[in-house]
Amino acid sequence: MFSVDNTIVKKSDLVVFGILTFAFTFSIATYTFKRVWLSLTIAIAFSVAYCCIVLLARKRARFEKKEDFERNLLLSGKPRSNELIKSLYENAQEITPELLLLDDTLVLNAVKYGGIGEEDIASLYRKSLETKANKAIVYMRKIDKNALTLARSLPLKIDFFDLKKLYGKLKENNLLNYVEDAPKARPKLKDVLSGIKGVPPKYFLFTAIACALSSVFLPMKIYYLIVAAINAAFGIVVIIWNYKSQT
């Protein structure tokens, strides 16, 4: 089963694809079985199956997007990032709200808008001496170049994880928030027709003629005739509309 993301697939695209699914299935079935009613039944069955798949997929919850996760996390501050990091290390001992100890590894929450500085690294190193830890994991947004140089010079092994890595670990452990698609304003029929009105009718008519001629020489004649009829109808509507607007 696939999930439908409205940021990638628009509702209008789903409708158009459904219509094309019906037309294509009907054409193939007609060409194969030579029976209109049987072909119509098969095409309707495929279209109903398509609609069911789309509806089921749209009901599935989606994880929060990475960009939204990073923005919301930084805006929420340390309480939220402490909570999320703690959920990844449930068996860890809490030294401070921002610092955990898991066996011989320190886990530091350094998530903030700014980068980690040398003092942050020095403070972490001092904590490692107190706790006898020989490894550390640091979650952060970015790190200062001098701080990174200092970290590499210390006997403490430090792994730096950015927000992308944190997002991936939370997603892997199913700890991310689920979000629902925000309701979007449906485009009015008038706006849709206005967009069609702006297309020169010659393009519709040219496509209609090309498809009609293709039906003579190529298989799946009904498919090409359906497409030709749709384009011819659009072309005639645009011509009439433009004529009325000028009178």
mmCIF file of N, CA and C in Angstrom, residues 38-162:
data_model
loop_
_atom_site.group_PDB
_atom_site.id
_atom_site.type_symbol
_atom_site.label_atom_id
_atom_site.label_comp_id
_atom_site.label_asym_id
_atom_site.label_seq_id
_atom_site.Cartn_x
_atom_site.Cartn_y
_atom_site.Cartn_z
ATOM 1 N N LEU A 38 -18.503 -5.889 -21.716
ATOM 2 C CA LEU A 38 -17.481 -6.538 -20.904
ATOM 3 C C LEU A 38 -16.336 -5.565 -20.609
ATOM 4 N N SER A 39 -15.936 -4.819 -21.618
ATOM 5 C CA SER A 39 -14.859 -3.844 -21.449
ATOM 6 C C SER A 39 -15.260 -2.750 -20.470
ATOM 7 N N LEU A 40 -16.527 -2.317 -20.572
ATOM 8 C CA LEU A 40 -17.017 -1.283 -19.656
ATOM 9 C C LEU A 40 -17.013 -1.783 -18.216
ATOM 10 N N THR A 41 -17.404 -3.023 -18.022
ATOM 11 C CA THR A 41 -17.410 -3.614 -16.681
ATOM 12 C C THR A 41 -16.005 -3.697 -16.103
ATOM 13 N N ILE A 42 -15.067 -4.132 -16.940
ATOM 14 C CA ILE A 42 -13.672 -4.227 -16.491
ATOM 15 C C ILE A 42 -13.122 -2.852 -16.138
ATOM 16 N N ALA A 43 -13.413 -1.851 -16.975
ATOM 17 C CA ALA A 43 -12.917 -0.499 -16.730
ATOM 18 C C ALA A 43 -13.492 0.076 -15.441
ATOM 19 N N ILE A 44 -14.784 -0.154 -15.205
ATOM 20 C CA ILE A 44 -15.411 0.323 -13.965
ATOM 21 C C ILE A 44 -14.792 -0.368 -12.755
ATOM 22 N N ALA A 45 -14.536 -1.667 -12.865
ATOM 23 C CA ALA A 45 -13.937 -2.415 -11.761
ATOM 24 C C ALA A 45 -12.548 -1.869 -11.423
ATOM 25 N N PHE A 46 -11.743 -1.587 -12.447
ATOM 26 C CA PHE A 46 -10.417 -1.034 -12.221
ATOM 27 C C PHE A 46 -10.509 0.357 -11.595
ATOM 28 N N SER A 47 -11.466 1.164 -12.036
ATOM 29 C CA SER A 47 -11.626 2.517 -11.505
ATOM 30 C C SER A 47 -12.051 2.494 -10.042
ATOM 31 N N VAL A 48 -12.971 1.578 -9.706
ATOM 32 C CA VAL A 48 -13.407 1.445 -8.306
ATOM 33 C C VAL A 48 -12.229 0.995 -7.431
ATOM 34 N N ALA A 49 -11.443 0.055 -7.930
ATOM 35 C CA ALA A 49 -10.273 -0.409 -7.178
ATOM 36 C C ALA A 49 -9.282 0.732 -6.963
ATOM 37 N N TYR A 50 -9.088 1.532 -7.999
ATOM 38 C CA TYR A 50 -8.197 2.687 -7.898
ATOM 39 C C TYR A 50 -8.688 3.653 -6.822
ATOM 40 N N CYS A 51 -9.983 3.952 -6.821
ATOM 41 C CA CYS A 51 -10.549 4.879 -5.831
ATOM 42 C C CYS A 51 -10.386 4.331 -4.415
ATOM 43 N N CYS A 52 -10.598 3.030 -4.242
ATOM 44 C CA CYS A 52 -10.451 2.419 -2.922
ATOM 45 C C CYS A 52 -9.010 2.522 -2.420
ATOM 46 N N ILE A 53 -8.058 2.262 -3.307
ATOM 47 C CA ILE A 53 -6.645 2.339 -2.923
ATOM 48 C C ILE A 53 -6.282 3.753 -2.503
ATOM 49 N N VAL A 54 -6.732 4.756 -3.274
ATOM 50 C CA VAL A 54 -6.431 6.155 -2.957
ATOM 51 C C VAL A 54 -7.040 6.550 -1.619
ATOM 52 N N LEU A 55 -8.298 6.165 -1.390
ATOM 53 C CA LEU A 55 -8.967 6.527 -0.146
ATOM 54 C C LEU A 55 -8.301 5.874 1.061
ATOM 55 N N LEU A 56 -7.922 4.606 0.928
ATOM 56 C CA LEU A 56 -7.252 3.926 2.027
ATOM 57 C C LEU A 56 -5.889 4.538 2.303
ATOM 58 N N ALA A 57 -5.179 4.900 1.232
ATOM 59 C CA ALA A 57 -3.846 5.480 1.391
ATOM 60 C C ALA A 57 -3.917 6.849 2.043
ATOM 61 N N ARG A 58 -4.947 7.629 1.724
ATOM 62 C CA ARG A 58 -5.063 8.980 2.261
ATOM 63 C C ARG A 58 -5.416 8.972 3.743
ATOM 64 N N LYS A 59 -5.964 7.850 4.235
ATOM 65 C CA LYS A 59 -6.317 7.781 5.645
ATOM 66 C C LYS A 59 -5.116 7.450 6.522
ATOM 67 N N ARG A 60 -4.049 6.993 5.925
ATOM 68 C CA ARG A 60 -2.876 6.635 6.708
ATOM 69 C C ARG A 60 -2.177 7.877 7.241
ATOM 70 N N ALA A 61 -1.748 7.804 8.494
ATOM 71 C CA ALA A 61 -1.065 8.943 9.107
ATOM 72 C C ALA A 61 0.339 9.077 8.535
ATOM 73 N N ARG A 62 0.819 10.283 8.551
ATOM 74 C CA ARG A 62 2.161 10.548 8.043
ATOM 75 C C ARG A 62 3.006 11.118 9.169
ATOM 76 N N PHE A 63 4.299 10.843 9.101
ATOM 77 C CA PHE A 63 5.209 11.443 10.052
ATOM 78 C C PHE A 63 5.381 12.928 9.736
ATOM 79 N N GLU A 64 5.745 13.659 10.752
ATOM 80 C CA GLU A 64 6.065 15.068 10.580
ATOM 81 C C GLU A 64 7.245 15.200 9.614
ATOM 82 N N LYS A 65 7.194 16.161 8.711
ATOM 83 C CA LYS A 65 8.272 16.357 7.749
ATOM 84 C C LYS A 65 9.548 16.805 8.465
ATOM 85 N N LYS A 66 10.674 16.464 7.853
ATOM 86 C CA LYS A 66 11.965 16.780 8.476
ATOM 87 C C LYS A 66 12.130 18.281 8.678
ATOM 88 N N GLU A 67 11.743 19.069 7.682
ATOM 89 C CA GLU A 67 11.897 20.517 7.794
ATOM 90 C C GLU A 67 11.024 21.072 8.915
ATOM 91 N N ASP A 68 9.789 20.575 9.010
ATOM 92 C CA ASP A 68 8.889 21.026 10.074
ATOM 93 C C ASP A 68 9.388 20.556 11.439
ATOM 94 N N PHE A 69 9.917 19.346 11.485
ATOM 95 C CA PHE A 69 10.455 18.811 12.738
ATOM 96 C C PHE A 69 11.585 19.687 13.257
ATOM 97 N N GLU A 70 12.532 20.035 12.398
ATOM 98 C CA GLU A 70 13.670 20.846 12.816
ATOM 99 C C GLU A 70 13.224 22.232 13.280
ATOM 100 N N ARG A 71 12.324 22.835 12.527
ATOM 101 C CA ARG A 71 11.855 24.176 12.896
ATOM 102 C C ARG A 71 11.108 24.143 14.227
ATOM 103 N N ASN A 72 10.194 23.207 14.395
ATOM 104 C CA ASN A 72 9.407 23.127 15.629
ATOM 105 C C ASN A 72 10.280 22.774 16.825
ATOM 106 N N LEU A 73 11.273 21.929 16.601
ATOM 107 C CA LEU A 73 12.155 21.537 17.695
ATOM 108 C C LEU A 73 12.966 22.724 18.202
ATOM 109 N N LEU A 74 13.485 23.508 17.280
ATOM 110 C CA LEU A 74 14.279 24.673 17.679
ATOM 111 C C LEU A 74 13.405 25.733 18.350
ATOM 112 N N LEU A 75 12.185 25.881 17.877
ATOM 113 C CA LEU A 75 11.290 26.863 18.482
ATOM 114 C C LEU A 75 10.809 26.417 19.865
ATOM 115 N N SER A 76 10.675 25.103 20.067
ATOM 116 C CA SER A 76 10.165 24.589 21.335
ATOM 117 C C SER A 76 11.183 24.692 22.457
ATOM 118 N N GLY A 77 12.457 24.704 22.105
ATOM 119 C CA GLY A 77 13.484 24.831 23.128
ATOM 120 C C GLY A 77 13.901 23.502 23.729
ATOM 121 N N LYS A 78 14.707 23.586 24.793
ATOM 122 C CA LYS A 78 15.320 22.404 25.397
ATOM 123 C C LYS A 78 14.321 21.401 25.986
ATOM 124 N N PRO A 79 13.218 21.829 26.605
ATOM 125 C CA PRO A 79 12.308 20.815 27.175
ATOM 126 C C PRO A 79 11.861 19.769 26.159
ATOM 127 N N ARG A 80 11.537 20.210 24.942
ATOM 128 C CA ARG A 80 11.071 19.279 23.922
ATOM 129 C C ARG A 80 12.198 18.378 23.424
ATOM 130 N N SER A 81 13.364 18.954 23.130
ATOM 131 C CA SER A 81 14.476 18.144 22.640
ATOM 132 C C SER A 81 14.983 17.203 23.725
ATOM 133 N N ASN A 82 14.945 17.640 25.011
ATOM 134 C CA ASN A 82 15.310 16.733 26.110
ATOM 135 C C ASN A 82 14.390 15.518 26.134
ATOM 136 N N GLU A 83 13.101 15.766 25.956
ATOM 137 C CA GLU A 83 12.116 14.687 25.982
ATOM 138 C C GLU A 83 12.356 13.677 24.863
ATOM 139 N N LEU A 84 12.626 14.177 23.659
ATOM 140 C CA LEU A 84 12.819 13.289 22.519
ATOM 141 C C LEU A 84 14.106 12.467 22.648
ATOM 142 N N ILE A 85 15.178 13.118 23.067
ATOM 143 C CA ILE A 85 16.445 12.399 23.197
ATOM 144 C C ILE A 85 16.363 11.376 24.329
ATOM 145 N N LYS A 86 15.687 11.750 25.401
ATOM 146 C CA LYS A 86 15.498 10.811 26.510
ATOM 147 C C LYS A 86 14.723 9.575 26.050
ATOM 148 N N SER A 87 13.777 9.757 25.127
ATOM 149 C CA SER A 87 12.995 8.617 24.643
ATOM 150 C C SER A 87 13.847 7.629 23.859
ATOM 151 N N LEU A 88 14.972 8.088 23.323
ATOM 152 C CA LEU A 88 15.882 7.206 22.595
ATOM 153 C C LEU A 88 16.775 6.402 23.542
ATOM 154 N N TYR A 89 16.929 6.894 24.768
ATOM 155 C CA TYR A 89 17.819 6.253 25.739
ATOM 156 C C TYR A 89 17.059 6.085 27.058
ATOM 157 N N GLU A 90 16.064 5.236 27.037
ATOM 158 C CA GLU A 90 15.189 5.073 28.200
ATOM 159 C C GLU A 90 15.927 4.517 29.415
ATOM 160 N N ASN A 91 16.979 3.750 29.183
ATOM 161 C CA ASN A 91 17.709 3.141 30.304
ATOM 162 C C ASN A 91 18.859 4.007 30.805
ATOM 163 N N ALA A 92 18.988 5.194 30.266
ATOM 164 C CA ALA A 92 20.099 6.058 30.646
ATOM 165 C C ALA A 92 19.816 6.765 31.969
ATOM 166 N N GLN A 93 20.896 7.066 32.657
ATOM 167 C CA GLN A 93 20.807 7.825 33.905
ATOM 168 C C GLN A 93 20.828 9.314 33.583
ATOM 169 N N GLU A 94 19.936 10.069 34.187
ATOM 170 C CA GLU A 94 19.864 11.507 33.927
ATOM 171 C C GLU A 94 20.776 12.247 34.906
ATOM 172 N N ILE A 95 21.841 12.835 34.361
ATOM 173 C CA ILE A 95 22.748 13.641 35.181
ATOM 174 C C ILE A 95 22.196 15.052 35.320
ATOM 175 N N THR A 96 21.835 15.629 34.196
ATOM 176 C CA THR A 96 21.107 16.895 34.128
ATOM 177 C C THR A 96 20.034 16.710 33.060
ATOM 178 N N PRO A 97 19.070 17.628 32.953
ATOM 179 C CA PRO A 97 18.061 17.474 31.893
ATOM 180 C C PRO A 97 18.659 17.374 30.499
ATOM 181 N N GLU A 98 19.836 17.973 30.285
ATOM 182 C CA GLU A 98 20.478 17.962 28.969
ATOM 183 C C GLU A 98 21.532 16.878 28.825
ATOM 184 N N LEU A 99 21.869 16.180 29.908
ATOM 185 C CA LEU A 99 22.977 15.232 29.863
ATOM 186 C C LEU A 99 22.558 13.891 30.473
ATOM 187 N N LEU A 100 22.767 12.834 29.684
ATOM 188 C CA LEU A 100 22.429 11.474 30.113
ATOM 189 C C LEU A 100 23.688 10.623 30.141
ATOM 190 N N LEU A 101 23.645 9.562 30.928
ATOM 191 C CA LEU A 101 24.759 8.618 30.993
ATOM 192 C C LEU A 101 24.216 7.220 30.762
ATOM 193 N N LEU A 102 24.696 6.583 29.707
ATOM 194 C CA LEU A 102 24.298 5.217 29.372
ATOM 195 C C LEU A 102 25.556 4.364 29.350
ATOM 196 N N ASP A 103 25.732 3.566 30.412
ATOM 197 C CA ASP A 103 26.941 2.749 30.584
ATOM 198 C C ASP A 103 28.170 3.661 30.601
ATOM 199 N N ASP A 104 29.008 3.574 29.584
ATOM 200 C CA ASP A 104 30.216 4.411 29.553
ATOM 201 C C ASP A 104 30.102 5.544 28.531
ATOM 202 N N THR A 105 28.867 5.903 28.162
ATOM 203 C CA THR A 105 28.650 6.906 27.112
ATOM 204 C C THR A 105 27.791 8.049 27.631
ATOM 205 N N LEU A 106 28.282 9.261 27.446
ATOM 206 C CA LEU A 106 27.496 10.453 27.753
ATOM 207 C C LEU A 106 26.679 10.844 26.532
ATOM 208 N N VAL A 107 25.445 11.282 26.759
ATOM 209 C CA VAL A 107 24.572 11.747 25.679
ATOM 210 C C VAL A 107 24.173 13.183 26.006
ATOM 211 N N LEU A 108 24.630 14.101 25.175
ATOM 212 C CA LEU A 108 24.421 15.528 25.438
ATOM 213 C C LEU A 108 23.419 16.117 24.449
ATOM 214 N N ASN A 109 22.459 16.837 24.977
ATOM 215 C CA ASN A 109 21.532 17.590 24.144
ATOM 216 C C ASN A 109 22.066 19.010 24.002
ATOM 217 N N ALA A 110 22.628 19.311 22.843
ATOM 218 C CA ALA A 110 23.136 20.653 22.562
ATOM 219 C C ALA A 110 22.366 21.291 21.414
ATOM 220 N N VAL A 111 21.102 20.898 21.274
ATOM 221 C CA VAL A 111 20.269 21.422 20.188
ATOM 222 C C VAL A 111 19.890 22.868 20.497
ATOM 223 N N LYS A 112 20.256 23.769 19.609
ATOM 224 C CA LYS A 112 19.931 25.181 19.734
ATOM 225 C C LYS A 112 20.183 25.849 18.395
ATOM 226 N N TYR A 113 19.720 27.092 18.253
ATOM 227 C CA TYR A 113 19.898 27.783 16.983
ATOM 228 C C TYR A 113 21.379 28.012 16.680
ATOM 229 N N GLY A 114 22.142 28.347 17.682
ATOM 230 C CA GLY A 114 23.561 28.576 17.468
ATOM 231 C C GLY A 114 24.344 27.280 17.421
ATOM 232 N N GLY A 115 25.634 27.410 17.136
ATOM 233 C CA GLY A 115 26.494 26.240 17.070
ATOM 234 C C GLY A 115 27.148 25.942 18.407
ATOM 235 N N ILE A 116 27.695 24.747 18.540
ATOM 236 C CA ILE A 116 28.415 24.355 19.746
ATOM 237 C C ILE A 116 29.769 25.054 19.770
ATOM 238 N N GLY A 117 30.129 25.597 20.926
ATOM 239 C CA GLY A 117 31.411 26.280 21.075
ATOM 240 C C GLY A 117 32.433 25.455 21.827
ATOM 241 N N GLU A 118 33.614 25.992 21.974
ATOM 242 C CA GLU A 118 34.696 25.289 22.654
ATOM 243 C C GLU A 118 34.359 25.020 24.119
ATOM 244 N N GLU A 119 33.655 25.960 24.765
ATOM 245 C CA GLU A 119 33.303 25.774 26.174
ATOM 246 C C GLU A 119 32.348 24.591 26.351
ATOM 247 N N ASP A 120 31.444 24.391 25.376
ATOM 248 C CA ASP A 120 30.536 23.234 25.434
ATOM 249 C C ASP A 120 31.319 21.929 25.402
ATOM 250 N N ILE A 121 32.348 21.878 24.544
ATOM 251 C CA ILE A 121 33.175 20.679 24.450
ATOM 252 C C ILE A 121 33.994 20.489 25.718
ATOM 253 N N ALA A 122 34.536 21.573 26.234
ATOM 254 C CA ALA A 122 35.334 21.479 27.462
ATOM 255 C C ALA A 122 34.479 21.022 28.640
ATOM 256 N N SER A 123 33.253 21.540 28.718
ATOM 257 C CA SER A 123 32.354 21.143 29.795
ATOM 258 C C SER A 123 31.989 19.659 29.697
ATOM 259 N N LEU A 124 31.773 19.188 28.479
ATOM 260 C CA LEU A 124 31.465 17.777 28.269
ATOM 261 C C LEU A 124 32.648 16.907 28.673
ATOM 262 N N TYR A 125 33.829 17.363 28.357
ATOM 263 C CA TYR A 125 35.033 16.599 28.714
ATOM 264 C C TYR A 125 35.187 16.508 30.231
ATOM 265 N N ARG A 126 34.924 17.605 30.930
ATOM 266 C CA ARG A 126 35.018 17.597 32.384
ATOM 267 C C ARG A 126 34.004 16.616 32.994
ATOM 268 N N LYS A 127 32.807 16.558 32.402
ATOM 269 C CA LYS A 127 31.790 15.618 32.873
ATOM 270 C C LYS A 127 32.227 14.170 32.637
ATOM 271 N N SER A 128 32.921 13.943 31.532
ATOM 272 C CA SER A 128 33.391 12.580 31.256
ATOM 273 C C SER A 128 34.413 12.126 32.291
ATOM 274 N N LEU A 129 35.228 13.058 32.785
ATOM 275 C CA LEU A 129 36.195 12.720 33.831
ATOM 276 C C LEU A 129 35.482 12.393 35.137
ATOM 277 N N GLU A 130 34.405 13.130 35.417
ATOM 278 C CA GLU A 130 33.658 12.895 36.656
ATOM 279 C C GLU A 130 32.921 11.554 36.629
ATOM 280 N N THR A 131 32.387 11.214 35.470
ATOM 281 C CA THR A 131 31.545 10.009 35.358
ATOM 282 C C THR A 131 32.312 8.791 34.856
ATOM 283 N N LYS A 132 33.582 8.956 34.559
ATOM 284 C CA LYS A 132 34.411 7.860 34.041
ATOM 285 C C LYS A 132 33.939 7.378 32.657
ATOM 286 N N ALA A 133 33.270 8.246 31.935
ATOM 287 C CA ALA A 133 32.820 7.893 30.581
ATOM 288 C C ALA A 133 33.967 8.067 29.602
ATOM 289 N N ASN A 134 34.037 7.167 28.614
ATOM 290 C CA ASN A 134 35.096 7.289 27.603
ATOM 291 C C ASN A 134 34.547 7.565 26.208
ATOM 292 N N LYS A 135 33.218 7.700 26.102
ATOM 293 C CA LYS A 135 32.588 8.038 24.823
ATOM 294 C C LYS A 135 31.472 9.052 25.067
ATOM 295 N N ALA A 136 31.113 9.756 24.003
ATOM 296 C CA ALA A 136 30.037 10.744 24.121
ATOM 297 C C ALA A 136 29.310 10.875 22.794
ATOM 298 N N ILE A 137 28.021 11.144 22.892
ATOM 299 C CA ILE A 137 27.183 11.423 21.723
ATOM 300 C C ILE A 137 26.581 12.808 21.921
ATOM 301 N N VAL A 138 26.720 13.657 20.929
ATOM 302 C CA VAL A 138 26.234 15.032 21.034
ATOM 303 C C VAL A 138 25.217 15.278 19.929
ATOM 304 N N TYR A 139 24.025 15.676 20.323
ATOM 305 C CA TYR A 139 22.999 16.081 19.363
ATOM 306 C C TYR A 139 23.008 17.596 19.262
ATOM 307 N N MET A 140 23.145 18.102 18.048
ATOM 308 C CA MET A 140 23.291 19.546 17.877
ATOM 309 C C MET A 140 22.813 19.961 16.490
ATOM 310 N N ARG A 141 22.716 21.250 16.275
ATOM 311 C CA ARG A 141 22.357 21.775 14.947
ATOM 312 C C ARG A 141 23.603 21.978 14.100
ATOM 313 N N LYS A 142 24.619 22.566 14.701
ATOM 314 C CA LYS A 142 25.893 22.762 14.009
ATOM 315 C C LYS A 142 26.983 22.950 15.055
ATOM 316 N N ILE A 143 28.225 22.878 14.611
ATOM 317 C CA ILE A 143 29.348 22.991 15.535
ATOM 318 C C ILE A 143 30.376 23.977 14.988
ATOM 319 N N ASP A 144 30.933 24.745 15.890
ATOM 320 C CA ASP A 144 31.968 25.701 15.525
ATOM 321 C C ASP A 144 33.240 24.959 15.112
ATOM 322 N N LYS A 145 33.949 25.525 14.163
ATOM 323 C CA LYS A 145 35.157 24.876 13.649
ATOM 324 C C LYS A 145 36.195 24.675 14.745
ATOM 325 N N ASN A 146 36.376 25.675 15.583
ATOM 326 C CA ASN A 146 37.353 25.552 16.670
ATOM 327 C C ASN A 146 36.921 24.498 17.681
ATOM 328 N N ALA A 147 35.603 24.410 17.921
ATOM 329 C CA ALA A 147 35.094 23.403 18.849
ATOM 330 C C ALA A 147 35.323 22.000 18.306
ATOM 331 N N LEU A 148 35.174 21.830 17.005
ATOM 332 C CA LEU A 148 35.414 20.532 16.393
ATOM 333 C C LEU A 148 36.889 20.154 16.489
ATOM 334 N N THR A 149 37.759 21.128 16.292
ATOM 335 C CA THR A 149 39.194 20.875 16.416
ATOM 336 C C THR A 149 39.552 20.457 17.830
ATOM 337 N N LEU A 150 38.957 21.139 18.816
ATOM 338 C CA LEU A 150 39.211 20.790 20.209
ATOM 339 C C LEU A 150 38.711 19.386 20.505
ATOM 340 N N ALA A 151 37.534 19.038 20.012
ATOM 341 C CA ALA A 151 36.955 17.718 20.269
ATOM 342 C C ALA A 151 37.844 16.614 19.718
ATOM 343 N N ARG A 152 38.427 16.842 18.546
ATOM 344 C CA ARG A 152 39.274 15.830 17.932
ATOM 345 C C ARG A 152 40.607 15.669 18.663
ATOM 346 N N SER A 153 40.966 16.655 19.465
ATOM 347 C CA SER A 153 42.251 16.585 20.171
ATOM 348 C C SER A 153 42.136 15.922 21.537
ATOM 349 N N LEU A 154 40.917 15.647 21.996
ATOM 350 C CA LEU A 154 40.702 15.084 23.326
ATOM 351 C C LEU A 154 40.717 13.554 23.292
ATOM 352 N N PRO A 155 41.065 12.918 24.409
ATOM 353 C CA PRO A 155 41.022 11.451 24.474
ATOM 354 C C PRO A 155 39.596 10.902 24.507
ATOM 355 N N LEU A 156 38.612 11.777 24.706
ATOM 356 C CA LEU A 156 37.211 11.365 24.718
ATOM 357 C C LEU A 156 36.703 11.212 23.290
ATOM 358 N N LYS A 157 36.146 10.055 22.953
ATOM 359 C CA LYS A 157 35.598 9.814 21.618
ATOM 360 C C LYS A 157 34.198 10.442 21.547
ATOM 361 N N ILE A 158 34.029 11.417 20.680
ATOM 362 C CA ILE A 158 32.759 12.138 20.595
ATOM 363 C C ILE A 158 32.169 11.959 19.196
ATOM 364 N N ASP A 159 30.913 11.520 19.138
ATOM 365 C CA ASP A 159 30.165 11.429 17.878
ATOM 366 C C ASP A 159 29.147 12.556 17.849
ATOM 367 N N PHE A 160 29.144 13.311 16.747
ATOM 368 C CA PHE A 160 28.233 14.438 16.598
ATOM 369 C C PHE A 160 27.091 14.062 15.662
ATOM 370 N N PHE A 161 25.876 14.228 16.149
ATOM 371 C CA PHE A 161 24.675 13.937 15.366
ATOM 372 C C PHE A 161 23.894 15.229 15.158
ATOM 373 N N ASP A 162 23.644 15.567 13.891
ATOM 374 C CA ASP A 162 22.864 16.768 13.614
ATOM 375 C C ASP A 162 21.373 16.461 13.677
#
